[in-house]
Structures are given as C-alpha cells and as structure tokens.
Coordinates of C-alpha atoms and ligand atoms in Angstrom, one line a residue:
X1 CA -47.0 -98.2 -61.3
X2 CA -47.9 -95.2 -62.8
X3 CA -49.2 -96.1 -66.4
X4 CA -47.8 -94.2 -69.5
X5 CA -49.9 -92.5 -72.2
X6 CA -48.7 -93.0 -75.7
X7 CA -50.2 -89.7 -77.4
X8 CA -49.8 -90.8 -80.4
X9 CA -50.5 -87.4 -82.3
X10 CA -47.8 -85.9 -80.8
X11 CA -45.0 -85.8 -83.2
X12 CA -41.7 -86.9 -82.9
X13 CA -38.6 -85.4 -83.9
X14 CA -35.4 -87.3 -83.9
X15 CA -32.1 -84.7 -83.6
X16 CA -28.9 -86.0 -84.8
X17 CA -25.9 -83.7 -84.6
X18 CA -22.4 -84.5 -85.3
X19 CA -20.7 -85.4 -82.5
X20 CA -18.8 -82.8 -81.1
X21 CA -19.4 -80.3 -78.4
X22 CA -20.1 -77.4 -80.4
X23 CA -23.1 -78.9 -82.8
X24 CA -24.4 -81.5 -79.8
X25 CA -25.5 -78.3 -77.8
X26 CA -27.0 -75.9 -79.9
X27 CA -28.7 -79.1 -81.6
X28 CA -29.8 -80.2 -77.9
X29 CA -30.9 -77.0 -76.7
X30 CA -33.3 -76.6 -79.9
X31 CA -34.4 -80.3 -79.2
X32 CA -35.5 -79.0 -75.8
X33 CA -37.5 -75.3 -77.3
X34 CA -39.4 -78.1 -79.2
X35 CA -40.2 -79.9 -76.1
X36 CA -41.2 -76.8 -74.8
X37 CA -43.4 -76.4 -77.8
X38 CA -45.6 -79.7 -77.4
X39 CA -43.4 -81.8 -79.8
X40 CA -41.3 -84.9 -78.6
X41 CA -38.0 -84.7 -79.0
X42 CA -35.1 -87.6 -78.8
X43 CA -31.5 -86.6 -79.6
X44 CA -29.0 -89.6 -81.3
X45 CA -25.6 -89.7 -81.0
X46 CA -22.6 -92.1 -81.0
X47 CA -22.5 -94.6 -78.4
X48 CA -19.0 -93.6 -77.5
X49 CA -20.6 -90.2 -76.4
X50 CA -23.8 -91.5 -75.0
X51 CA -21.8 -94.1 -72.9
X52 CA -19.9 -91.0 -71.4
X53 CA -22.0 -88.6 -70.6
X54 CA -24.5 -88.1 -67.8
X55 CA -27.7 -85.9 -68.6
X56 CA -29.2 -84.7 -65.9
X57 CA -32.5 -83.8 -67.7
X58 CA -35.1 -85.7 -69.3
X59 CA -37.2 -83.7 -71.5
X60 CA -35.3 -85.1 -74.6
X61 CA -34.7 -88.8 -74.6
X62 CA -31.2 -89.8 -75.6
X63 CA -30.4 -92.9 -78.1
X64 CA -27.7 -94.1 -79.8
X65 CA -26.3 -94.8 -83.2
X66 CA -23.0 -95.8 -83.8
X67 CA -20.0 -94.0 -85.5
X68 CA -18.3 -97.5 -86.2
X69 CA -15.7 -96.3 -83.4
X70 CA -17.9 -97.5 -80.1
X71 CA -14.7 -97.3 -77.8
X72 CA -12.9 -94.3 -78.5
X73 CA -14.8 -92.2 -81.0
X74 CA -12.9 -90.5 -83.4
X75 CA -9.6 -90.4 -81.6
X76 CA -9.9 -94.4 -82.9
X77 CA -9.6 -93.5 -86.3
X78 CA -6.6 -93.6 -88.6
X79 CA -7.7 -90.8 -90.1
X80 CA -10.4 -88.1 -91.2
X81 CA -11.4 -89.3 -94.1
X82 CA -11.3 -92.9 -92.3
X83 CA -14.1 -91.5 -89.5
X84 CA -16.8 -90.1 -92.4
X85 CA -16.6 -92.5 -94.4
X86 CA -17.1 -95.5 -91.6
X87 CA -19.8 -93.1 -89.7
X88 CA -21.9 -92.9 -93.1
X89 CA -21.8 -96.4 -93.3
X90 CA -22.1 -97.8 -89.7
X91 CA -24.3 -94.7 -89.1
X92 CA -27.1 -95.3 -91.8
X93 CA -27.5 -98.3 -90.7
X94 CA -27.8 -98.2 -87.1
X95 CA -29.8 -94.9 -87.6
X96 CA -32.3 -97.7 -89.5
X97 CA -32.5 -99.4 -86.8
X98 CA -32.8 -97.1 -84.4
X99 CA -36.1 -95.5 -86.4
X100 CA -37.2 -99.2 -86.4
X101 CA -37.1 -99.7 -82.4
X102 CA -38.7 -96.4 -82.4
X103 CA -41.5 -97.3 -84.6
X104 CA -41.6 -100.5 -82.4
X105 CA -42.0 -98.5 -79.1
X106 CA -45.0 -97.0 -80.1
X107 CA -43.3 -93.4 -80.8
X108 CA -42.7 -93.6 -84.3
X109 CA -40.4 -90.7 -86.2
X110 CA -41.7 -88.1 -88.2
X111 CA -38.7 -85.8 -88.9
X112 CA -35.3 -85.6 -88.8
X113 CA -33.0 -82.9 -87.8
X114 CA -29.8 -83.4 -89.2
X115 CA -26.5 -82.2 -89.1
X116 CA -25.3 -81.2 -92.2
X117 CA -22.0 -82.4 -91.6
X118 CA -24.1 -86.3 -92.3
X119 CA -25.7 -85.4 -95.6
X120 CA -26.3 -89.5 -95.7
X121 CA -29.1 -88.7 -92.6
X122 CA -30.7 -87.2 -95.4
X123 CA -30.8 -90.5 -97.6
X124 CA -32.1 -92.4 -94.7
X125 CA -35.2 -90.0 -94.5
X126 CA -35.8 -89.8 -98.0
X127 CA -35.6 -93.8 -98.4
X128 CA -37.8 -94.0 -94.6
X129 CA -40.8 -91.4 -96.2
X130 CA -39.7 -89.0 -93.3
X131 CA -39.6 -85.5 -93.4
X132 CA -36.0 -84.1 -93.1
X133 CA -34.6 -80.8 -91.8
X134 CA -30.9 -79.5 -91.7
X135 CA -29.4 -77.8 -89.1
X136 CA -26.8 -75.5 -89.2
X137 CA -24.3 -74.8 -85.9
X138 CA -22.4 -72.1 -87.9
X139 CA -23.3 -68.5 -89.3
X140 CA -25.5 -67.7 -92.0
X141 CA -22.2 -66.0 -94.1
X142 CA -20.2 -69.1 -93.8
X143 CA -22.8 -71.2 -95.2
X144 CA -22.9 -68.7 -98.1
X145 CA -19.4 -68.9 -98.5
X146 CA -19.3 -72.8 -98.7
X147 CA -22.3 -72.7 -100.8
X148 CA -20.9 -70.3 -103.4
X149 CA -17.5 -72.1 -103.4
X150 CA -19.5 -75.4 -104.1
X151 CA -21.7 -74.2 -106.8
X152 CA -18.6 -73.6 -108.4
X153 CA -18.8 -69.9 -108.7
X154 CA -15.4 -70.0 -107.1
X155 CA -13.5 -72.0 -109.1
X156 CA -10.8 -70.9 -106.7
X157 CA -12.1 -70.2 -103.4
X158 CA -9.3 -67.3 -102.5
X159 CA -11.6 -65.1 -105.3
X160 CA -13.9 -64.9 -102.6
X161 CA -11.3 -61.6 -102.5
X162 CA -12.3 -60.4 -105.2
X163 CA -15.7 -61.5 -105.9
X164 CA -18.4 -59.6 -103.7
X165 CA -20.5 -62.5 -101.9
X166 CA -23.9 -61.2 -101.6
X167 CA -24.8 -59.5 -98.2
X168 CA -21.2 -60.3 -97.2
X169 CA -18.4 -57.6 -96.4
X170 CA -15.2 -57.9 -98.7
X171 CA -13.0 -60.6 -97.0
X172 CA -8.7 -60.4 -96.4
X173 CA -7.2 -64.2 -97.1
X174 CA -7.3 -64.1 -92.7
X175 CA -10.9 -63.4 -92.8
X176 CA -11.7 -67.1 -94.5
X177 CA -12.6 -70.4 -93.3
X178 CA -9.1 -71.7 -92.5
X179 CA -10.1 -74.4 -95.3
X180 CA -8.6 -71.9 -98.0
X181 CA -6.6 -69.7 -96.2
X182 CA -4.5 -72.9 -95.9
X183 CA -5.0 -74.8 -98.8
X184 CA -4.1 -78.3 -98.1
X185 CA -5.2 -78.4 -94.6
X186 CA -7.8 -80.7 -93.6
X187 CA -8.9 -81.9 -97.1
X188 CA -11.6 -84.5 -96.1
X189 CA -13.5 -81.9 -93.3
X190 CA -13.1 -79.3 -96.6
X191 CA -14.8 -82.0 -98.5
X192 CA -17.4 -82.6 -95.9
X193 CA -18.4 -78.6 -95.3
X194 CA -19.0 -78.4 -99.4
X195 CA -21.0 -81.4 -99.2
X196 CA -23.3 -80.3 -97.1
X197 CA -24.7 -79.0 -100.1
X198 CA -24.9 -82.1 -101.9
X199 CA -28.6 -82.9 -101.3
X200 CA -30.0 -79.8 -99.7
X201 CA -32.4 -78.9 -101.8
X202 CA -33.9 -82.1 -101.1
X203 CA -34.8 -81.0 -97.4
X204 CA -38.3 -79.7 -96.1
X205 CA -36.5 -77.3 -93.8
X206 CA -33.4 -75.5 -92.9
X207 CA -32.6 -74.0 -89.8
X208 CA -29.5 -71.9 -89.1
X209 CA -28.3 -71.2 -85.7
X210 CA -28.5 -67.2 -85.9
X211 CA -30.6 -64.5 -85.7
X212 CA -32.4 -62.0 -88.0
X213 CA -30.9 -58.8 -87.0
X214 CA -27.4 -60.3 -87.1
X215 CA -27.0 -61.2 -90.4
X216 CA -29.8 -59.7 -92.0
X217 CA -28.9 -59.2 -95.5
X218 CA -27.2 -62.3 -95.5
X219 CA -30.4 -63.8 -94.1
X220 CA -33.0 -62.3 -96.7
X221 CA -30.3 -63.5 -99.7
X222 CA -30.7 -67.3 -98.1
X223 CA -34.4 -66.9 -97.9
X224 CA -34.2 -66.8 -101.8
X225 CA -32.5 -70.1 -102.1
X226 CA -34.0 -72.5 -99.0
X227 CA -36.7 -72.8 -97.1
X228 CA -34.8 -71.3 -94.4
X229 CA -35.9 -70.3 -91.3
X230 CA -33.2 -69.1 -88.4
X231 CA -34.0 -70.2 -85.0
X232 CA -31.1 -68.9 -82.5
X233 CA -29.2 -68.4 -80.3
X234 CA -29.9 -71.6 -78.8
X235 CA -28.2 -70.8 -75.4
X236 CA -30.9 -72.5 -72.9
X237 CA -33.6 -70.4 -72.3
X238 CA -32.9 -68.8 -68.4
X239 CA -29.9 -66.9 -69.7
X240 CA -31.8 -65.1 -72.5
X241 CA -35.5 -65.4 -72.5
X242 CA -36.5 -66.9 -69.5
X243 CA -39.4 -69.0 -71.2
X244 CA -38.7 -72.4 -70.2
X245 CA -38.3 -73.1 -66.8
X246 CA -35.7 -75.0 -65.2
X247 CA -33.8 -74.9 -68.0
X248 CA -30.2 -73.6 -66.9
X249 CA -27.2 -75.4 -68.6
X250 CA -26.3 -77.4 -71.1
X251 CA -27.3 -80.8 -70.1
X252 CA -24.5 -83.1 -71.6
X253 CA -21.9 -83.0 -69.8
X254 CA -18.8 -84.5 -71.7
X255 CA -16.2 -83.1 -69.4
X256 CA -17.9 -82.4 -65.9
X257 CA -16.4 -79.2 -64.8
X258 CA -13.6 -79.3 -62.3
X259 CA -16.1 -78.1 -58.9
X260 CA -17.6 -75.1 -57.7
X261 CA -14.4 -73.3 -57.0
X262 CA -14.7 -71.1 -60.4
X263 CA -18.0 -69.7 -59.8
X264 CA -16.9 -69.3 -55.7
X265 CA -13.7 -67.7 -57.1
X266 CA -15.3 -65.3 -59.5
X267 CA -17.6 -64.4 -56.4
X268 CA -15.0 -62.6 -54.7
X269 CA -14.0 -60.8 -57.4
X270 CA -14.7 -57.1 -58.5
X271 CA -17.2 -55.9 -61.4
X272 CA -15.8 -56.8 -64.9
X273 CA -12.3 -57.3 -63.3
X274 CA -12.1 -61.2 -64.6
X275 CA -10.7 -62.3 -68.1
X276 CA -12.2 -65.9 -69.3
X277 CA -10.1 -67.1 -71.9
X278 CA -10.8 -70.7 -73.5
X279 CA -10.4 -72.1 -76.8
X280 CA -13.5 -74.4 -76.8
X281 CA -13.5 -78.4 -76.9
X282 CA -11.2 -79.1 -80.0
X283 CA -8.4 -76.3 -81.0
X284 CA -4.8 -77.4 -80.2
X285 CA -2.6 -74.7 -80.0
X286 CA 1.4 -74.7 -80.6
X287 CA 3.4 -74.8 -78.2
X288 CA 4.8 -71.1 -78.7
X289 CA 1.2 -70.1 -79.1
X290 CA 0.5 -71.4 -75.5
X291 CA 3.1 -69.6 -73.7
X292 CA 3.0 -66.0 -75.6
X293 CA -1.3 -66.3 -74.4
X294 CA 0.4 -67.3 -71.2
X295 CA 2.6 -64.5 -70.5
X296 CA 0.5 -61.8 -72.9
X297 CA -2.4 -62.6 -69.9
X298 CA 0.1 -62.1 -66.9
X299 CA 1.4 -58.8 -68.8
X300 CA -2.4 -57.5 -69.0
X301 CA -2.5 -57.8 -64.9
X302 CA -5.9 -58.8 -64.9
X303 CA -7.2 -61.0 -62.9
X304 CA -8.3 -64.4 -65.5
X305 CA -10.0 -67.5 -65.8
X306 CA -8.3 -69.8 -68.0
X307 CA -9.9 -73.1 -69.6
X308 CA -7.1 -75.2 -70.6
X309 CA -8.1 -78.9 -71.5
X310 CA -5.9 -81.8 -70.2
X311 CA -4.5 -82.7 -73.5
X312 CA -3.2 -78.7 -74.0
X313 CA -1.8 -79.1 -69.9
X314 CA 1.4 -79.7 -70.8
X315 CA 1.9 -76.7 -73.0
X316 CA 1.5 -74.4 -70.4
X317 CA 5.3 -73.0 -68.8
X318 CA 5.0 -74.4 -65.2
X319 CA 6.9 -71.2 -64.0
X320 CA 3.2 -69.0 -65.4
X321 CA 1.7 -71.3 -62.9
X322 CA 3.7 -70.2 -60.2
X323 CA 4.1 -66.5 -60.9
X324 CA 0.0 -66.1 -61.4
X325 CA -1.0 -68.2 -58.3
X326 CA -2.4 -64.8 -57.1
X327 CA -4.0 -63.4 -60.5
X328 CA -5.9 -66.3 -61.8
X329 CA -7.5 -70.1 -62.1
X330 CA -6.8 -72.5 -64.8
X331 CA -9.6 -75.1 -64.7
X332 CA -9.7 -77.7 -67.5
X333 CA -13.7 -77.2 -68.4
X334 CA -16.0 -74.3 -67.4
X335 CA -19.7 -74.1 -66.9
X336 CA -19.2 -71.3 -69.6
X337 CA -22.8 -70.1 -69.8
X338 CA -22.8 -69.1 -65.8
X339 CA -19.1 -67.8 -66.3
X340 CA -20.1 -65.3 -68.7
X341 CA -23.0 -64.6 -67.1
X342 CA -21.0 -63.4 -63.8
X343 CA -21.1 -59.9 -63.2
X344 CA -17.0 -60.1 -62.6
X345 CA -16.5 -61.1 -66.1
X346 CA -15.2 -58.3 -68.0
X347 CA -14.2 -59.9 -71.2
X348 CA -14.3 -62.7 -73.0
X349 CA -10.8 -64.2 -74.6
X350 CA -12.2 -66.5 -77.7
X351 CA -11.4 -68.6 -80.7
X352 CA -14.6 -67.6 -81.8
X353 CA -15.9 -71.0 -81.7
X354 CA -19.7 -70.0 -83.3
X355 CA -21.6 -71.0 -80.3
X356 CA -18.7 -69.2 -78.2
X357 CA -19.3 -65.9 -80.8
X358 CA -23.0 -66.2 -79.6
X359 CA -22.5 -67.0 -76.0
X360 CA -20.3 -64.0 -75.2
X361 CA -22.8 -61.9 -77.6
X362 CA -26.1 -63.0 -76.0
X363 CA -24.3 -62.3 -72.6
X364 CA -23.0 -59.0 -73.5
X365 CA -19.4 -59.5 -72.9
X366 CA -17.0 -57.6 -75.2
X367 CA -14.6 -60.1 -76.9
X368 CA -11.1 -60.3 -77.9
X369 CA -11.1 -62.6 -80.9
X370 CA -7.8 -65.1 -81.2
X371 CA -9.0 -67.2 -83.7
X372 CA -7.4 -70.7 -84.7
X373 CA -8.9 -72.4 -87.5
X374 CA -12.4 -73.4 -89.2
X375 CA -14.9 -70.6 -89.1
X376 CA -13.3 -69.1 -86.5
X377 CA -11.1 -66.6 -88.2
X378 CA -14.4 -65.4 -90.4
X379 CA -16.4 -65.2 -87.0
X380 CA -13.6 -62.9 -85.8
X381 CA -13.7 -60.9 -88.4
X382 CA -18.0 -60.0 -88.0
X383 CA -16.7 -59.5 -84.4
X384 CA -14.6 -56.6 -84.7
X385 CA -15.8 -55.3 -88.1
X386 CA -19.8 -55.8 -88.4
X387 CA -20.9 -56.0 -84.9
X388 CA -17.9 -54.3 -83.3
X389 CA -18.2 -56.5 -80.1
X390 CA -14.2 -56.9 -80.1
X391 CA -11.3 -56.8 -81.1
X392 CA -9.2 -59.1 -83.2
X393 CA -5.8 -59.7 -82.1
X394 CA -3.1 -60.0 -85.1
X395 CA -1.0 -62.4 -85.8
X396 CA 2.7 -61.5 -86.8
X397 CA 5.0 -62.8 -89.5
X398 CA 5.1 -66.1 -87.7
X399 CA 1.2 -66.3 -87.7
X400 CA 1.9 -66.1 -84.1
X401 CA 0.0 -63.9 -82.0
X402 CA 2.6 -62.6 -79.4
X403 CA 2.3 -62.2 -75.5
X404 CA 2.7 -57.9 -76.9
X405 CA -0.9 -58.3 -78.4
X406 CA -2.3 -60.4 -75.6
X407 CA -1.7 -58.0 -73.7
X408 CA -2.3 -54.9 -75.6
X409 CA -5.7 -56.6 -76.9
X410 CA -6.9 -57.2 -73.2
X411 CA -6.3 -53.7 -72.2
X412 CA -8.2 -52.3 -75.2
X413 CA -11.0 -54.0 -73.7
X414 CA -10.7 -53.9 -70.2
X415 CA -9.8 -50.6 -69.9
X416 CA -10.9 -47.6 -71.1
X417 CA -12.7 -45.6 -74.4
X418 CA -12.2 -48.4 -76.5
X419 CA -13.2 -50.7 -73.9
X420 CA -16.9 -48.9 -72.9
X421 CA -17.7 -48.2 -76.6
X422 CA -17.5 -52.6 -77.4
X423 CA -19.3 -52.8 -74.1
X424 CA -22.2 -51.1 -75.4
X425 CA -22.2 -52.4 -78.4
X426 CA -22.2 -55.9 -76.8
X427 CA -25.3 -54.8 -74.5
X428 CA -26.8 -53.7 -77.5
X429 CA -26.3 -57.4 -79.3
X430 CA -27.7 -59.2 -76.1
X431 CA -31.3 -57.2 -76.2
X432 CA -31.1 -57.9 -79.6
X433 CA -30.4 -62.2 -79.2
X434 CA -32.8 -61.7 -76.3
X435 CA -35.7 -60.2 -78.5
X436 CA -35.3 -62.9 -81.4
X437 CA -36.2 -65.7 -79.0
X438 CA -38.6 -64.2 -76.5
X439 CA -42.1 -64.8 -77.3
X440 CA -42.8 -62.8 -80.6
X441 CA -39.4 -62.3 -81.2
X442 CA -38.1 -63.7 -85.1
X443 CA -36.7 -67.2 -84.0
X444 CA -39.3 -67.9 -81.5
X445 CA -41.9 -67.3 -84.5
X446 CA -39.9 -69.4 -86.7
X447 CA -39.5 -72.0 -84.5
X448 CA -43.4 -71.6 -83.9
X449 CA -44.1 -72.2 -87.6
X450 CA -41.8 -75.1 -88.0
X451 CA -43.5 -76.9 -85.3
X452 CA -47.3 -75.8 -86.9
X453 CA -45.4 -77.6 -90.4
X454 CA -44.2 -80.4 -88.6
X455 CA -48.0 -81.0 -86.7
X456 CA -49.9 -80.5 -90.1
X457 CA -48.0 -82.4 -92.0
X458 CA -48.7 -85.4 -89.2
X459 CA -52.4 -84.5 -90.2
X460 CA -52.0 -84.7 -93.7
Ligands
UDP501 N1 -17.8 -74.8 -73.4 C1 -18.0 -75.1 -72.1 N2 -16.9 -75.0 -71.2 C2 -15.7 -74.7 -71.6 C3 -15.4 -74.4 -73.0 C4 -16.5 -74.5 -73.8 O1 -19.1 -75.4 -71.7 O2 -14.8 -74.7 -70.8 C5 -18.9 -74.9 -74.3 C6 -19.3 -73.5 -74.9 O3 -20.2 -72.9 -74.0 C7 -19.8 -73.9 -76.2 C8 -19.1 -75.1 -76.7 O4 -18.5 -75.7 -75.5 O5 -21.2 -74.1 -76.2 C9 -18.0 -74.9 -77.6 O6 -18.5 -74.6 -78.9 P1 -17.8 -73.6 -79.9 O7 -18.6 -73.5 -81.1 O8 -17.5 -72.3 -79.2 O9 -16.3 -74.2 -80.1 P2 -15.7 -75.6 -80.5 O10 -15.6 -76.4 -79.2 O11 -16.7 -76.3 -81.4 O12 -14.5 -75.3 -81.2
7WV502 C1 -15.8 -80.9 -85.9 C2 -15.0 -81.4 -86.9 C3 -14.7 -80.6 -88.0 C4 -15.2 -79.3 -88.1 C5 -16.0 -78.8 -87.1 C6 -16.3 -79.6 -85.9 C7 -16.6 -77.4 -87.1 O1 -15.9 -76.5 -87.6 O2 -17.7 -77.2 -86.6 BR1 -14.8 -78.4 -89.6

C-alpha cells in the first residue's frame, strides 16, 4: 500500500456554504483554485446533500455536518425560520465535531470559509482560535444594499429610492431584492441576508464572488469598510482561464443531467440559433407564468432548450409539448456550463440567478433577464442598464410577464441591431471575467494573497 504523507505545513481550509446549488458551487469551485494553489481544501455540507450526491473529483475532500434535517433537508422543515434556527444549533455542533475528527486525522483546520448566510460558523471559529473568512455568492451592490439597510441608514428599505447608495445606480421598487419590493415575503431569509452583517467585522477576510471591472466603484467603496478581496467568477477554470487542468464542470452533481442528448441535440444545430432558458435549482413559477414563457418561446420560433425541474413538470400545457416536438428539448437539469459554452447557443433566457448572471457573462451570451425573486430582480437590472448584456423583460399589471414579451424579448436578442450590439457587449464582459482570473489578472492576485495570509499566518 502506497503510504500517505501528512505535510503537515500545508494548511487546511474547511469551506462551508449553505446548502443550495447556487452557493455550493461557486464555494466549491474556489475550494478547488485553492487546491490549485498548494492549500488543502475540504468542503462541509449537510448530510442530506453529501448522502446524494456523487463527486466525481477528489481534489477537495467532502465531510459532513448536519442541518438537523438528515432525511430530507429543508423540504423537512415546518418552516423557514424552523430550518435556521435548527441548522445553527445542530450545525455548531456537528461543525465541532467535525474540526475535532479533523484535528484527530492529522489534518488539523486553520480557516474557515463561511457562508454568510451561517453567521454562527463564525462563532465556532472565534471560540476554536481559527481564522475565519466569509464568502459571498451574490454581487458586490447587493451586499451594499443589505449592509446599508442593516446599519439602519434605511430605516425603510424602499428609501433606497431615494437615497443614493454609494457606487450604485438609482434603483425603481422592481430593481430591489424581492425582500422589500414585497414586504412581508419571506421574513426569516430577510432576517438572515441582514444578519450576515451581524459579526462581520469580526472576520480576517471577505471574499465576494465578482470581479473588479464589474462593479468597480462599488468594489473600491467596500474596500473602505472590509478587508475585502473579490475573487470571481468562480466558473471552473477550462471555460475561462484554462489554468487548472482537468477541471471542466461542476463536480456535485445534485440532479445528474438527463443524458447526452442535449449537447448531441445542440450539435446539430445552427450558430446562435438555440434559446436556453432555465430558472436555476429553486424558483417556482405560477402556473400562468409557466404557460405565457411556454407559448411566448413557441411565438419567438427559435429553436430552445428548456430546463424545467420535475417539481415545475406539471405546469407546463401538455399541448406546448406537442406543438414544439420539432422546435425544442425540455430536459429537467442541464450541464449549463457546456450549454452555454456551445457555439449554437444564441441567448440565454434567465432568472438572473448570480452565478447564472456570471455564467452567461463569462460565456459571452447575451441575456434576456425574467427575474423572479431574491437578488434576481437587482441582477437584472445591472444586466440591461450597467453592463448592457440584455434585456429585461417587463412584467404587466398582473406582475406577469406575457407570452407578447417572451417573445418580443427573444427577438430583440436573437435578431438583429439590438441583438449584435448586446452580443458585443457580452464578448466584451467575457475577456473581461477572463482577464480577472487568468494569471495576473485582479482575482487570481487576490486569491494569491489570501493564500500567502493564510500560509503566514500558519507560521506565525
Ligand atoms: N445549473 C445547472 N443546470 C441547470 C440549471 C442550473 O447546472 O439546469 C447551475 C448553474 O450553472 C448555476 C446554478 O445551477 O451554477 C444555479 O445558481 P444560480 O445562482 O444561477 O441560481 P439559483 O439556483 O441559486 O436560483
Ligand atoms: C437559498 C435560500 C434563500 C436565499 C437564497 C438561497 C439566495 O438568494 O441565495 Br435568499
């Protein structure tokens, strides 16, 4: 048997997102740049995800803590508030122990990247002597939003209107975080995105999911309050920088896509002829919703590739199904990464999910932004205003967006003036992403640095 070499001067970091899809990758992905770095890397989450998915990779290690909801994850819970409450107590715990069996192996931890979304990681590394670092999966002017809203200098957050945000444009009620657009919605994940402020100061780092040159005043206003330091995108490296080899998906696979037939389907398909269109892992739409997206996407004639999740199936009218059979695939999960990637792709239909936002940015695929709730709506709004990658589409009286603007929206961007002008535009943003985390480039020298921190202060 080959015999194993505890180093112990290499450091360990332990990476604990919360568990959903859209802060387990980007918080994976970085886990991995580190590994790439020289620094060992493990990745916690819930045992309800760890016992369903398969990685296929073993740079980072995977562990498990518990959410206090082993067999069904949140879906168990009676409620929001219910889950945070019962993951900050079951989770500070079982993280304990899991630093303990780490300390035990021979591997001990020496920092913590957390998710924001736990602020009570934090505790644990304060009351362990560990060094701490937060992690944001969302952009740079939503944090700034939530952090101004917290501090109180909102005392109600729909001033944001009226108060100028520094390094932020002036935002419409649709343009914010669906938290106070709709007041009343969600109270205990409102609760949870201003607490992520509770303790922050209190953190050695803070890394944000975003780049330099796309939020740069925003950026240099942060640098005045946190040891910040942005490190993204975090898509893996062989679709941006090509630095890391063999590094060409998201590892975790929580839904396994359907089969090959997508990527064999998009094959035979024209230059920029293709629509993808998916609302990520956790919007529900309405029922109306569905079917006006349904028939605003057979009205636009393109061809499409349509991620609909088994538990949205139901919604979508059987007769679409039939009448489209020619036009385009529904699948119910995408390698998304190598579908935007495809040269057939000619736009992307989004929620503007923020690691969606980035993906079709860093791929240079104009977007058409249909946002649902969240960030999403603020994301949508840098979209077509600040980077002027897309195109928003409205919603009407309803709050509906109708199968009209579906359709017109697709055009815009498939077709024509309108359509070349977010194309370049989106070209433009992917050089951009591309130069940040290439060797040199502003995230790859952050993430540099944080490393160097992490190994000196091993030394110390
Ligand atoms: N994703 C995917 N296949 C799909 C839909 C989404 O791999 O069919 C990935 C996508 O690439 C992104 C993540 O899931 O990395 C979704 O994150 P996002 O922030 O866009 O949205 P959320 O799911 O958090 O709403
Ligand atoms: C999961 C649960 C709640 C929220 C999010 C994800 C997010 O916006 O990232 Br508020």
């Amino acid at each position: 048997m080959e015999k194993k070499v505890i180093d112990s001067r290499v450091p360990h970091v332990l990476v604990l997102p919360y568990p959903a899809r859209g802060h387990i990758n980007p918080m994976l992905q970085f886990a991995k740049r580190l590994v790439s770095k020289g620094i060992k890397a493990t990745l916690a989450t819930t045992l309800f995800i760890t016992n369903s998915v398969q990685s296929e990779d073993n740079s980072v290690a995977i562990e498990s803590i518990s959410d206090g909801y082993d067999t069904g994850g949140f879906t168990e819970a009676e409620s929001v508030k219910a889950y945070l409450e019962r993951f900050k107590t079951v989770g500070s715990k079982t993280l304990i122990d899991l630093i303990e069996k780490m300390d035990a192996s021979g591997h001990p931890i020496n920092c913590i990247v957390y998710d924001p979304f736990l602020p009570w990681a934090l505790e644990v590394v304060k009351k362990l002597h560990l060094h701490g670092a937060a992690f944001f999966t969302q952009s740079c002017a939503l944090l700034a939003i939530y952090y101004h809203v917290h501090k109180g200098k909102l005392n109600d957050p729909l001033a944001i209107m009226n108060v100028p945000i520094p390094g932020l444009p002036l935002l419409d009620v649709l343009d914010l975080p669906s938290f106070f657009s709709v007041p009343g919605s969600y109270p205990a994940y409102l609760e949870m995105v201003l607490n992520q402020f509770s303790n922050l100061e209190t953190a050695d780092w803070v890394l944000i999911n975003t780049f330099d040159k796309l939020e740069t005043e925003v950026v240099n206003w942060m640098e005045g309050i946190w040891p910040m330091k942005t490190i993204g995108p975090t898509l893996p490296s062989m679709f941006l920088d090509k630095l890391v080899k063999g590094e060409n998906a998201y590892e975790l696979n929580l839904w396994k896509p359907n089969d090959g037939t997508c990527m064999e389907w998009l094959d035979t398909r024209a230059i920029g002829s293709v629509v993808y269109v998916s609302f990520g892992s956790m919007a529900s739409l309405g029922l109306e919703q569905m079917e006006e997206v349904a028939w605003g996407l057979k009205g636009s004639n393109s061809y499409f590739l349509w991620v609909v999740r088994d538990s949205e199936k139901e919604k979508v009218p059987s007769k679409f199904v039939e009448e489209t059979r020619e036009k385009g695939l529904l699948l119910n999960w995408s390698p998304q990464l190598e579908v935007l990637a495809h040269r057939a792709v000619g736009s992307f239909l989004t929620h503007c999910g923020w690691n969606s936002t980035l993906e079709g940015m860093s791929l240079g695929v104009p977007l058409v932004a249909v946002p649902q709730w969240t960030d999403q709506p603020t994301n949508a709004k840098y979209v077509e205003e600040v980077w002027g990658v897309g195109v928003r589409a409205k919603v009407n009286e309803k709050g509906i967006v109708s199968r009209e603007e579906v359709e017109l929206r697709i055009k815009e961007v498939m077709e024509g003036e309108k359509g070349e002008e977010l194309k370049r535009n989106a070209s433009k943003w992917r050089e951009l992403a591309k130069e940040a985390v290439d060797e040199g480039g502003s995230s790859d020298k952050n993430i540099e640095e944080f490393v160097a921190a992490i190994r000196s202060k091993e030394c110390a």
